[in-house]
């Protein structure tokens, strides 16, 4: 049990009805999870307004209601607390409920369009190999040292974040690395957290179904750096045109990384192969298993972060060569016939362009590049023709197919993609609605030495159509195809 007064510390309260010197068991913002002695926070979400469920929460035993608007009538024995923004209140209260766990551990947030998962996950790997206990909050998984939890969002809700970080404190974790999405920032899920550092990767076209303009999307990312404390560091990629913008108003110590521009941390690419990349860090040559220029940016951010957190540079570079690629991020398998299939999460125009340019850069001759790609439903529609244009321009053959249609008609999504194909590229495109069949067709088209890129879903092991999820794993499918062709 926790005292309500303590949980309300630093919350901007407009009005109170009822007692605050009472004990409560839990915080919820989903009325279905309400139980006796619960605080229900009525959050106005994108699709649902929690204020509509106050009565239900009371029926299930809530004793405290936190809301932006008081109900018409207040029940005796119930405490009502009015605040200007329940999302902010929820985040601060969640932090207070768990005794502000993020202030007890170096918490590092990674934000940007691409690279968040790779950087956070590889920092976890690196610090584990350096002998530390480490926490990870990522799109792929949540790790409390070595105990894994299933990830449901890139940035979990405020209660879950603090719950996980609290578990990390109990487990003696030394560092935590966390992906910070624009949705998470905009929905105030990171309010109330104390970050020891923030990393900016890059900014490109994404989430414009949620953010009305690119400027709003950029400004939301910037807010994360604006909110960093003076004791933190703000590390930014200044090869990206938005890199300096992120640092404009931060109180944190400003640090930069780059491949092209003068920066605090700079890396040079010496050699690129399908098996890895040779880089130079301050004159020291290091081999990494990661592939592509975009991954060298990720590596540079990792080196910089590790050094800023106190690791010796030589130790960091030694461990760097041992790091394995993240599931669904330029993950590849080679058939017995010598066909390479690459699975990548690339689901934005910039990410798809990076991956295809990398493939074209490392291929050695006339190998075909066969791309299988789709676009998710109920997401930014404006990127669909752009992704189709990039895929058809940078591939020998393209098969457009379903990704996660969600509630949209998958055929409509494909038609919107096809609108981006230029006349000269139209003959090398094919549309196959069924993703399994599309992957099979790509395998049949391929010959020894060819490269198949299956883009968009990466680590995801499901496909969602009309609210129903079925098991579907791109890597499994391509392995099955390779085995069938072998037999």
PDB file of C-alpha atoms in Angstrom, residues 19-303:
ATOM      1  CA  UNK A  19      -9.184  12.956   1.417  1.00  0.00           C
ATOM      2  CA  UNK A  20      -5.602  12.529   0.183  1.00  0.00           C
ATOM      3  CA  UNK A  21      -4.036  11.099   3.357  1.00  0.00           C
ATOM      4  CA  UNK A  22      -5.202   7.589   2.446  1.00  0.00           C
ATOM      5  CA  UNK A  23      -3.538   4.365   1.321  1.00  0.00           C
ATOM      6  CA  UNK A  24      -3.975   2.856  -2.143  1.00  0.00           C
ATOM      7  CA  UNK A  25      -2.887  -0.421  -3.687  1.00  0.00           C
ATOM      8  CA  UNK A  26      -2.358   0.384  -7.325  1.00  0.00           C
ATOM      9  CA  UNK A  27      -2.573   2.810 -10.251  1.00  0.00           C
ATOM     10  CA  UNK A  28      -4.520   2.024 -13.440  1.00  0.00           C
ATOM     11  CA  UNK A  29      -5.637   3.922 -16.520  1.00  0.00           C
ATOM     12  CA  UNK A  30      -7.528   0.957 -18.021  1.00  0.00           C
ATOM     13  CA  UNK A  31     -10.845   0.685 -16.167  1.00  0.00           C
ATOM     14  CA  UNK A  32     -10.919  -3.088 -16.788  1.00  0.00           C
ATOM     15  CA  UNK A  33      -7.890  -3.485 -14.503  1.00  0.00           C
ATOM     16  CA  UNK A  34      -9.501  -1.613 -11.620  1.00  0.00           C
ATOM     17  CA  UNK A  35      -9.695  -3.350  -8.227  1.00  0.00           C
ATOM     18  CA  UNK A  36     -10.551  -2.214  -4.672  1.00  0.00           C
ATOM     19  CA  UNK A  37      -8.358   0.633  -3.351  1.00  0.00           C
ATOM     20  CA  UNK A  38      -7.168   1.532  -6.846  1.00  0.00           C
ATOM     21  CA  UNK A  39      -6.363   4.959  -8.279  1.00  0.00           C
ATOM     22  CA  UNK A  40      -8.004   5.314 -11.707  1.00  0.00           C
ATOM     23  CA  UNK A  41      -6.449   7.931 -13.977  1.00  0.00           C
ATOM     24  CA  UNK A  42      -8.856   9.006 -16.727  1.00  0.00           C
ATOM     25  CA  UNK A  43      -6.562   9.498 -19.706  1.00  0.00           C
ATOM     26  CA  UNK A  44      -7.765  11.032 -22.960  1.00  0.00           C
ATOM     27  CA  UNK A  45      -6.189   8.722 -25.519  1.00  0.00           C
ATOM     28  CA  UNK A  46      -6.098   8.777 -29.317  1.00  0.00           C
ATOM     29  CA  UNK A  47      -9.154   6.526 -29.667  1.00  0.00           C
ATOM     30  CA  UNK A  48     -10.677   6.334 -26.165  1.00  0.00           C
ATOM     31  CA  UNK A  49     -11.433   8.921 -23.463  1.00  0.00           C
ATOM     32  CA  UNK A  50     -10.927   7.431 -20.002  1.00  0.00           C
ATOM     33  CA  UNK A  51     -13.422   9.928 -18.551  1.00  0.00           C
ATOM     34  CA  UNK A  52     -16.189   7.807 -20.100  1.00  0.00           C
ATOM     35  CA  UNK A  53     -15.149   4.893 -17.857  1.00  0.00           C
ATOM     36  CA  UNK A  54     -15.027   6.615 -14.476  1.00  0.00           C
ATOM     37  CA  UNK A  55     -18.355   5.054 -13.448  1.00  0.00           C
ATOM     38  CA  UNK A  56     -17.118   1.586 -14.414  1.00  0.00           C
ATOM     39  CA  UNK A  57     -13.881   2.104 -12.432  1.00  0.00           C
ATOM     40  CA  UNK A  58     -15.925   3.124  -9.374  1.00  0.00           C
ATOM     41  CA  UNK A  59     -18.130   0.033  -9.736  1.00  0.00           C
ATOM     42  CA  UNK A  60     -14.977  -2.125  -9.713  1.00  0.00           C
ATOM     43  CA  UNK A  61     -13.668  -0.561  -6.497  1.00  0.00           C
ATOM     44  CA  UNK A  62     -11.637   2.522  -7.411  1.00  0.00           C
ATOM     45  CA  UNK A  63     -11.335   4.847  -4.420  1.00  0.00           C
ATOM     46  CA  UNK A  64      -9.445   7.677  -6.179  1.00  0.00           C
ATOM     47  CA  UNK A  65     -10.254   9.281  -9.525  1.00  0.00           C
ATOM     48  CA  UNK A  66      -7.727  11.512 -11.280  1.00  0.00           C
ATOM     49  CA  UNK A  67      -9.332  13.423 -14.126  1.00  0.00           C
ATOM     50  CA  UNK A  68      -9.262  16.606 -16.205  1.00  0.00           C
ATOM     51  CA  UNK A  69     -12.984  17.220 -15.683  1.00  0.00           C
ATOM     52  CA  UNK A  70     -14.927  16.273 -12.551  1.00  0.00           C
ATOM     53  CA  UNK A  71     -17.997  14.087 -13.119  1.00  0.00           C
ATOM     54  CA  UNK A  72     -21.350  15.875 -12.747  1.00  0.00           C
ATOM     55  CA  UNK A  73     -21.760  14.378  -9.260  1.00  0.00           C
ATOM     56  CA  UNK A  74     -19.086  13.226  -6.800  1.00  0.00           C
ATOM     57  CA  UNK A  75     -19.608  10.187  -4.582  1.00  0.00           C
ATOM     58  CA  UNK A  76     -18.990  10.460  -0.861  1.00  0.00           C
ATOM     59  CA  UNK A  77     -15.968   8.472   0.292  1.00  0.00           C
ATOM     60  CA  UNK A  78     -14.275   8.807  -3.109  1.00  0.00           C
ATOM     61  CA  UNK A  79     -11.345  11.158  -3.694  1.00  0.00           C
ATOM     62  CA  UNK A  80     -11.466  13.166  -6.925  1.00  0.00           C
ATOM     63  CA  UNK A  81      -8.358  14.992  -8.135  1.00  0.00           C
ATOM     64  CA  UNK A  82      -8.520  17.400 -11.061  1.00  0.00           C
ATOM     65  CA  UNK A  83      -5.385  18.043 -13.134  1.00  0.00           C
ATOM     66  CA  UNK A  84      -4.716  19.878 -16.384  1.00  0.00           C
ATOM     67  CA  UNK A  85      -3.249  16.823 -18.174  1.00  0.00           C
ATOM     68  CA  UNK A  86      -3.900  13.302 -16.926  1.00  0.00           C
ATOM     69  CA  UNK A  87      -1.143  11.853 -19.154  1.00  0.00           C
ATOM     70  CA  UNK A  88       1.453  13.967 -17.348  1.00  0.00           C
ATOM     71  CA  UNK A  89      -0.135  13.191 -13.970  1.00  0.00           C
ATOM     72  CA  UNK A  90      -0.082   9.464 -14.761  1.00  0.00           C
ATOM     73  CA  UNK A  91       3.628   9.559 -15.606  1.00  0.00           C
ATOM     74  CA  UNK A  92       4.612  11.487 -12.471  1.00  0.00           C
ATOM     75  CA  UNK A  93       2.375   9.379 -10.226  1.00  0.00           C
ATOM     76  CA  UNK A  94       3.752   6.149 -11.711  1.00  0.00           C
ATOM     77  CA  UNK A  95       7.284   7.312 -10.964  1.00  0.00           C
ATOM     78  CA  UNK A  96       6.299   8.273  -7.408  1.00  0.00           C
ATOM     79  CA  UNK A  97       4.454   4.981  -6.876  1.00  0.00           C
ATOM     80  CA  UNK A  98       7.661   3.052  -7.558  1.00  0.00           C
ATOM     81  CA  UNK A  99       9.808   5.496  -5.528  1.00  0.00           C
ATOM     82  CA  UNK A 100      11.329   7.170  -8.604  1.00  0.00           C
ATOM     83  CA  UNK A 101      13.404   4.178  -9.767  1.00  0.00           C
ATOM     84  CA  UNK A 102      14.906   5.979 -12.789  1.00  0.00           C
ATOM     85  CA  UNK A 103      16.777   8.310 -10.402  1.00  0.00           C
ATOM     86  CA  UNK A 104      18.603   5.286  -8.963  1.00  0.00           C
ATOM     87  CA  UNK A 105      20.080   3.947 -12.204  1.00  0.00           C
ATOM     88  CA  UNK A 106      21.699   5.494 -15.305  1.00  0.00           C
ATOM     89  CA  UNK A 107      18.783   5.436 -17.774  1.00  0.00           C
ATOM     90  CA  UNK A 108      19.739   6.189 -21.393  1.00  0.00           C
ATOM     91  CA  UNK A 109      17.045   7.035 -23.946  1.00  0.00           C
ATOM     92  CA  UNK A 110      17.519   6.457 -27.683  1.00  0.00           C
ATOM     93  CA  UNK A 111      15.269   8.375 -30.082  1.00  0.00           C
ATOM     94  CA  UNK A 112      15.108   9.005 -33.835  1.00  0.00           C
ATOM     95  CA  UNK A 113      13.414   7.441 -36.853  1.00  0.00           C
ATOM     96  CA  UNK A 114      15.814   4.558 -37.498  1.00  0.00           C
ATOM     97  CA  UNK A 115      18.416   2.765 -35.386  1.00  0.00           C
ATOM     98  CA  UNK A 116      16.753   2.913 -31.957  1.00  0.00           C
ATOM     99  CA  UNK A 117      16.409  -0.853 -31.534  1.00  0.00           C
ATOM    100  CA  UNK A 118      19.890  -1.635 -32.821  1.00  0.00           C
ATOM    101  CA  UNK A 119      21.605   0.951 -30.621  1.00  0.00           C
ATOM    102  CA  UNK A 120      19.687   0.086 -27.442  1.00  0.00           C
ATOM    103  CA  UNK A 121      20.067  -3.678 -27.991  1.00  0.00           C
ATOM    104  CA  UNK A 122      23.778  -3.536 -28.818  1.00  0.00           C
ATOM    105  CA  UNK A 123      24.471  -1.283 -25.843  1.00  0.00           C
ATOM    106  CA  UNK A 124      22.797  -3.977 -23.749  1.00  0.00           C
ATOM    107  CA  UNK A 125      25.076  -6.605 -25.360  1.00  0.00           C
ATOM    108  CA  UNK A 126      28.212  -4.498 -24.945  1.00  0.00           C
ATOM    109  CA  UNK A 127      27.690  -3.688 -21.280  1.00  0.00           C
ATOM    110  CA  UNK A 128      26.780  -7.315 -20.525  1.00  0.00           C
ATOM    111  CA  UNK A 129      30.049  -8.445 -22.128  1.00  0.00           C
ATOM    112  CA  UNK A 130      31.863  -5.791 -20.083  1.00  0.00           C
ATOM    113  CA  UNK A 131      30.595  -7.526 -16.939  1.00  0.00           C
ATOM    114  CA  UNK A 132      27.655  -5.333 -15.918  1.00  0.00           C
ATOM    115  CA  UNK A 133      24.061  -6.150 -15.112  1.00  0.00           C
ATOM    116  CA  UNK A 134      21.966  -4.395 -17.755  1.00  0.00           C
ATOM    117  CA  UNK A 135      18.340  -3.537 -18.490  1.00  0.00           C
ATOM    118  CA  UNK A 136      16.720  -3.076 -21.904  1.00  0.00           C
ATOM    119  CA  UNK A 137      13.378  -1.535 -22.908  1.00  0.00           C
ATOM    120  CA  UNK A 138      13.028  -2.064 -26.670  1.00  0.00           C
ATOM    121  CA  UNK A 139      10.684  -2.859 -29.534  1.00  0.00           C
ATOM    122  CA  UNK A 140      11.979  -6.425 -29.667  1.00  0.00           C
ATOM    123  CA  UNK A 141      12.062  -7.321 -25.960  1.00  0.00           C
ATOM    124  CA  UNK A 142      12.298  -6.077 -22.405  1.00  0.00           C
ATOM    125  CA  UNK A 143      15.204  -7.456 -20.384  1.00  0.00           C
ATOM    126  CA  UNK A 144      15.772  -7.130 -16.660  1.00  0.00           C
ATOM    127  CA  UNK A 145      19.371  -8.298 -16.793  1.00  0.00           C
ATOM    128  CA  UNK A 146      18.773 -11.802 -18.199  1.00  0.00           C
ATOM    129  CA  UNK A 147      15.047 -12.116 -17.452  1.00  0.00           C
ATOM    130  CA  UNK A 148      13.007 -11.456 -20.606  1.00  0.00           C
ATOM    131  CA  UNK A 149       9.539  -9.942 -20.881  1.00  0.00           C
ATOM    132  CA  UNK A 150       7.486  -9.602 -24.074  1.00  0.00           C
ATOM    133  CA  UNK A 151       7.543  -6.098 -25.564  1.00  0.00           C
ATOM    134  CA  UNK A 152       4.180  -4.679 -26.662  1.00  0.00           C
ATOM    135  CA  UNK A 153       5.173  -1.114 -27.591  1.00  0.00           C
ATOM    136  CA  UNK A 154       8.409   0.636 -28.568  1.00  0.00           C
ATOM    137  CA  UNK A 155       7.927   2.779 -25.451  1.00  0.00           C
ATOM    138  CA  UNK A 156       5.696   1.097 -22.831  1.00  0.00           C
ATOM    139  CA  UNK A 157       3.134   3.060 -20.805  1.00  0.00           C
ATOM    140  CA  UNK A 158       4.349   5.052 -17.793  1.00  0.00           C
ATOM    141  CA  UNK A 159       3.286   2.451 -15.243  1.00  0.00           C
ATOM    142  CA  UNK A 160       5.023  -0.387 -17.081  1.00  0.00           C
ATOM    143  CA  UNK A 161       8.225   1.632 -17.600  1.00  0.00           C
ATOM    144  CA  UNK A 162       8.527   2.383 -13.902  1.00  0.00           C
ATOM    145  CA  UNK A 163       7.560  -1.167 -12.972  1.00  0.00           C
ATOM    146  CA  UNK A 164      10.345  -2.582 -15.166  1.00  0.00           C
ATOM    147  CA  UNK A 165      12.933  -0.081 -13.943  1.00  0.00           C
ATOM    148  CA  UNK A 166      11.920  -0.899 -10.355  1.00  0.00           C
ATOM    149  CA  UNK A 167      12.522  -4.591 -11.102  1.00  0.00           C
ATOM    150  CA  UNK A 168      15.930  -3.615 -12.472  1.00  0.00           C
ATOM    151  CA  UNK A 169      16.800  -1.807  -9.242  1.00  0.00           C
ATOM    152  CA  UNK A 170      15.803  -4.911  -7.241  1.00  0.00           C
ATOM    153  CA  UNK A 171      17.950  -7.060  -9.555  1.00  0.00           C
ATOM    154  CA  UNK A 172      21.003  -4.830  -9.059  1.00  0.00           C
ATOM    155  CA  UNK A 173      21.090  -3.626 -12.686  1.00  0.00           C
ATOM    156  CA  UNK A 174      23.868  -1.076 -13.383  1.00  0.00           C
ATOM    157  CA  UNK A 175      22.583   0.548 -16.610  1.00  0.00           C
ATOM    158  CA  UNK A 176      19.312   0.648 -18.554  1.00  0.00           C
ATOM    159  CA  UNK A 177      18.944   1.401 -22.261  1.00  0.00           C
ATOM    160  CA  UNK A 178      15.542   2.437 -23.550  1.00  0.00           C
ATOM    161  CA  UNK A 179      13.990   3.160 -26.935  1.00  0.00           C
ATOM    162  CA  UNK A 180      12.036   6.408 -26.830  1.00  0.00           C
ATOM    163  CA  UNK A 181       9.446   6.743 -29.605  1.00  0.00           C
ATOM    164  CA  UNK A 182       7.786   9.943 -30.778  1.00  0.00           C
ATOM    165  CA  UNK A 183       4.445   8.453 -29.693  1.00  0.00           C
ATOM    166  CA  UNK A 184       5.861   7.823 -26.229  1.00  0.00           C
ATOM    167  CA  UNK A 185       7.148  11.390 -25.922  1.00  0.00           C
ATOM    168  CA  UNK A 186       3.953  12.958 -27.293  1.00  0.00           C
ATOM    169  CA  UNK A 187       1.763  10.840 -25.001  1.00  0.00           C
ATOM    170  CA  UNK A 188       3.898  11.925 -22.016  1.00  0.00           C
ATOM    171  CA  UNK A 189       4.990   8.374 -21.151  1.00  0.00           C
ATOM    172  CA  UNK A 190       8.529   9.579 -20.408  1.00  0.00           C
ATOM    173  CA  UNK A 191       7.491  12.450 -18.124  1.00  0.00           C
ATOM    174  CA  UNK A 192       8.653  11.906 -14.553  1.00  0.00           C
ATOM    175  CA  UNK A 193      11.640   9.801 -15.639  1.00  0.00           C
ATOM    176  CA  UNK A 194      15.201  10.861 -14.883  1.00  0.00           C
ATOM    177  CA  UNK A 195      17.455  10.254 -17.885  1.00  0.00           C
ATOM    178  CA  UNK A 196      21.238  10.152 -17.551  1.00  0.00           C
ATOM    179  CA  UNK A 197      21.635  10.533 -21.291  1.00  0.00           C
ATOM    180  CA  UNK A 198      19.804  10.859 -24.595  1.00  0.00           C
ATOM    181  CA  UNK A 199      20.855   9.720 -28.089  1.00  0.00           C
ATOM    182  CA  UNK A 200      19.509  11.128 -31.363  1.00  0.00           C
ATOM    183  CA  UNK A 201      19.960   8.855 -34.405  1.00  0.00           C
ATOM    184  CA  UNK A 202      18.326  10.535 -37.413  1.00  0.00           C
ATOM    185  CA  UNK A 203      15.011  11.894 -38.620  1.00  0.00           C
ATOM    186  CA  UNK A 204      13.134  10.939 -41.770  1.00  0.00           C
ATOM    187  CA  UNK A 205       9.612  10.373 -43.072  1.00  0.00           C
ATOM    188  CA  UNK A 206       7.571   8.341 -40.569  1.00  0.00           C
ATOM    189  CA  UNK A 207       4.472   8.468 -38.356  1.00  0.00           C
ATOM    190  CA  UNK A 208       2.806  11.264 -40.314  1.00  0.00           C
ATOM    191  CA  UNK A 209      -0.458   9.399 -39.767  1.00  0.00           C
ATOM    192  CA  UNK A 210      -0.056  10.395 -36.103  1.00  0.00           C
ATOM    193  CA  UNK A 211       1.906  13.644 -36.244  1.00  0.00           C
ATOM    194  CA  UNK A 212       0.201  16.106 -38.558  1.00  0.00           C
ATOM    195  CA  UNK A 213       3.418  17.509 -40.040  1.00  0.00           C
ATOM    196  CA  UNK A 214       7.094  16.638 -40.211  1.00  0.00           C
ATOM    197  CA  UNK A 215       7.822  19.762 -38.150  1.00  0.00           C
ATOM    198  CA  UNK A 216       5.583  18.475 -35.347  1.00  0.00           C
ATOM    199  CA  UNK A 217       7.282  15.062 -35.510  1.00  0.00           C
ATOM    200  CA  UNK A 218      10.706  16.763 -35.275  1.00  0.00           C
ATOM    201  CA  UNK A 219       9.603  19.055 -32.424  1.00  0.00           C
ATOM    202  CA  UNK A 220       8.291  16.122 -30.395  1.00  0.00           C
ATOM    203  CA  UNK A 221      11.709  14.464 -30.650  1.00  0.00           C
ATOM    204  CA  UNK A 222      13.368  17.727 -29.645  1.00  0.00           C
ATOM    205  CA  UNK A 223      11.168  17.930 -26.530  1.00  0.00           C
ATOM    206  CA  UNK A 224      12.941  14.832 -25.203  1.00  0.00           C
ATOM    207  CA  UNK A 225      16.298  16.646 -25.320  1.00  0.00           C
ATOM    208  CA  UNK A 226      14.810  19.891 -23.990  1.00  0.00           C
ATOM    209  CA  UNK A 227      13.697  17.959 -20.897  1.00  0.00           C
ATOM    210  CA  UNK A 228      17.065  16.318 -20.139  1.00  0.00           C
ATOM    211  CA  UNK A 229      18.616  17.492 -16.840  1.00  0.00           C
ATOM    212  CA  UNK A 230      21.917  19.361 -16.621  1.00  0.00           C
ATOM    213  CA  UNK A 231      23.575  16.233 -15.220  1.00  0.00           C
ATOM    214  CA  UNK A 232      22.792  14.225 -18.374  1.00  0.00           C
ATOM    215  CA  UNK A 233      24.480  14.075 -21.777  1.00  0.00           C
ATOM    216  CA  UNK A 234      22.775  14.741 -25.124  1.00  0.00           C
ATOM    217  CA  UNK A 235      24.486  12.811 -27.930  1.00  0.00           C
ATOM    218  CA  UNK A 236      23.425  13.648 -31.469  1.00  0.00           C
ATOM    219  CA  UNK A 237      24.226  12.598 -35.025  1.00  0.00           C
ATOM    220  CA  UNK A 238      25.317  15.850 -36.675  1.00  0.00           C
ATOM    221  CA  UNK A 239      25.540  14.310 -40.131  1.00  0.00           C
ATOM    222  CA  UNK A 240      21.743  14.463 -39.938  1.00  0.00           C
ATOM    223  CA  UNK A 241      20.425  17.942 -40.742  1.00  0.00           C
ATOM    224  CA  UNK A 242      18.265  17.830 -37.595  1.00  0.00           C
ATOM    225  CA  UNK A 243      21.155  16.896 -35.309  1.00  0.00           C
ATOM    226  CA  UNK A 244      22.050  20.418 -34.168  1.00  0.00           C
ATOM    227  CA  UNK A 245      18.357  21.295 -33.857  1.00  0.00           C
ATOM    228  CA  UNK A 246      17.935  18.672 -31.145  1.00  0.00           C
ATOM    229  CA  UNK A 247      20.615  20.360 -29.024  1.00  0.00           C
ATOM    230  CA  UNK A 248      19.369  23.942 -29.277  1.00  0.00           C
ATOM    231  CA  UNK A 249      17.619  24.174 -25.904  1.00  0.00           C
ATOM    232  CA  UNK A 250      18.955  21.239 -23.932  1.00  0.00           C
ATOM    233  CA  UNK A 251      20.530  21.781 -20.510  1.00  0.00           C
ATOM    234  CA  UNK A 252      22.477  18.530 -20.858  1.00  0.00           C
ATOM    235  CA  UNK A 253      26.134  18.288 -21.869  1.00  0.00           C
ATOM    236  CA  UNK A 254      26.212  18.389 -25.681  1.00  0.00           C
ATOM    237  CA  UNK A 255      28.139  15.678 -27.524  1.00  0.00           C
ATOM    238  CA  UNK A 256      28.195  14.805 -31.222  1.00  0.00           C
ATOM    239  CA  UNK A 257      29.001  11.858 -33.470  1.00  0.00           C
ATOM    240  CA  UNK A 258      29.424  11.589 -37.249  1.00  0.00           C
ATOM    241  CA  UNK A 259      31.045   9.841 -40.183  1.00  0.00           C
ATOM    242  CA  UNK A 260      31.367  12.891 -42.454  1.00  0.00           C
ATOM    243  CA  UNK A 261      31.469  15.960 -40.194  1.00  0.00           C
ATOM    244  CA  UNK A 262      33.929  17.019 -37.481  1.00  0.00           C
ATOM    245  CA  UNK A 263      32.487  15.652 -34.233  1.00  0.00           C
ATOM    246  CA  UNK A 264      33.366  14.566 -30.709  1.00  0.00           C
ATOM    247  CA  UNK A 265      33.160  10.936 -31.851  1.00  0.00           C
ATOM    248  CA  UNK A 266      33.995  10.078 -35.466  1.00  0.00           C
ATOM    249  CA  UNK A 267      34.369   6.764 -37.288  1.00  0.00           C
ATOM    250  CA  UNK A 268      35.728   6.034 -40.775  1.00  0.00           C
ATOM    251  CA  UNK A 269      34.670   3.105 -42.966  1.00  0.00           C
ATOM    252  CA  UNK A 270      37.628   1.199 -44.457  1.00  0.00           C
ATOM    253  CA  UNK A 271      36.009  -1.870 -46.019  1.00  0.00           C
ATOM    254  CA  UNK A 272      32.447  -3.161 -46.596  1.00  0.00           C
ATOM    255  CA  UNK A 273      31.508  -6.813 -47.074  1.00  0.00           C
ATOM    256  CA  UNK A 274      28.401  -8.964 -46.685  1.00  0.00           C
ATOM    257  CA  UNK A 275      30.093 -10.579 -43.681  1.00  0.00           C
ATOM    258  CA  UNK A 276      30.790  -7.285 -41.897  1.00  0.00           C
ATOM    259  CA  UNK A 277      32.531  -3.908 -41.952  1.00  0.00           C
ATOM    260  CA  UNK A 278      36.074  -2.767 -41.196  1.00  0.00           C
ATOM    261  CA  UNK A 279      36.146   0.639 -39.507  1.00  0.00           C
ATOM    262  CA  UNK A 280      38.741   3.003 -38.082  1.00  0.00           C
ATOM    263  CA  UNK A 281      38.146   4.639 -34.710  1.00  0.00           C
ATOM    264  CA  UNK A 282      40.788   7.235 -33.920  1.00  0.00           C
ATOM    265  CA  UNK A 283      43.346   5.302 -35.967  1.00  0.00           C
ATOM    266  CA  UNK A 284      42.433   1.920 -34.440  1.00  0.00           C
ATOM    267  CA  UNK A 285      41.038  -0.615 -36.930  1.00  0.00           C
ATOM    268  CA  UNK A 286      38.037  -2.653 -35.731  1.00  0.00           C
ATOM    269  CA  UNK A 287      36.043  -5.371 -37.500  1.00  0.00           C
ATOM    270  CA  UNK A 288      32.312  -5.462 -36.822  1.00  0.00           C
ATOM    271  CA  UNK A 289      29.768  -8.072 -37.889  1.00  0.00           C
ATOM    272  CA  UNK A 290      27.272  -5.308 -38.614  1.00  0.00           C
ATOM    273  CA  UNK A 291      26.741  -4.339 -42.234  1.00  0.00           C
ATOM    274  CA  UNK A 292      26.045  -1.036 -43.959  1.00  0.00           C
ATOM    275  CA  UNK A 293      26.704   2.676 -43.503  1.00  0.00           C
ATOM    276  CA  UNK A 294      23.551   3.074 -41.403  1.00  0.00           C
ATOM    277  CA  UNK A 295      24.904   0.473 -38.991  1.00  0.00           C
ATOM    278  CA  UNK A 296      28.249   2.279 -38.757  1.00  0.00           C
ATOM    279  CA  UNK A 297      26.300   5.310 -37.531  1.00  0.00           C
ATOM    280  CA  UNK A 298      24.698   3.025 -34.940  1.00  0.00           C
ATOM    281  CA  UNK A 299      28.117   1.689 -33.941  1.00  0.00           C
ATOM    282  CA  UNK A 300      29.498   5.215 -33.595  1.00  0.00           C
ATOM    283  CA  UNK A 301      26.641   6.138 -31.256  1.00  0.00           C
ATOM    284  CA  UNK A 302      27.310   2.979 -29.243  1.00  0.00           C
ATOM    285  CA  UNK A 303      31.033   3.722 -28.886  1.00  0.00           C
TER     286      UNK A 303
END
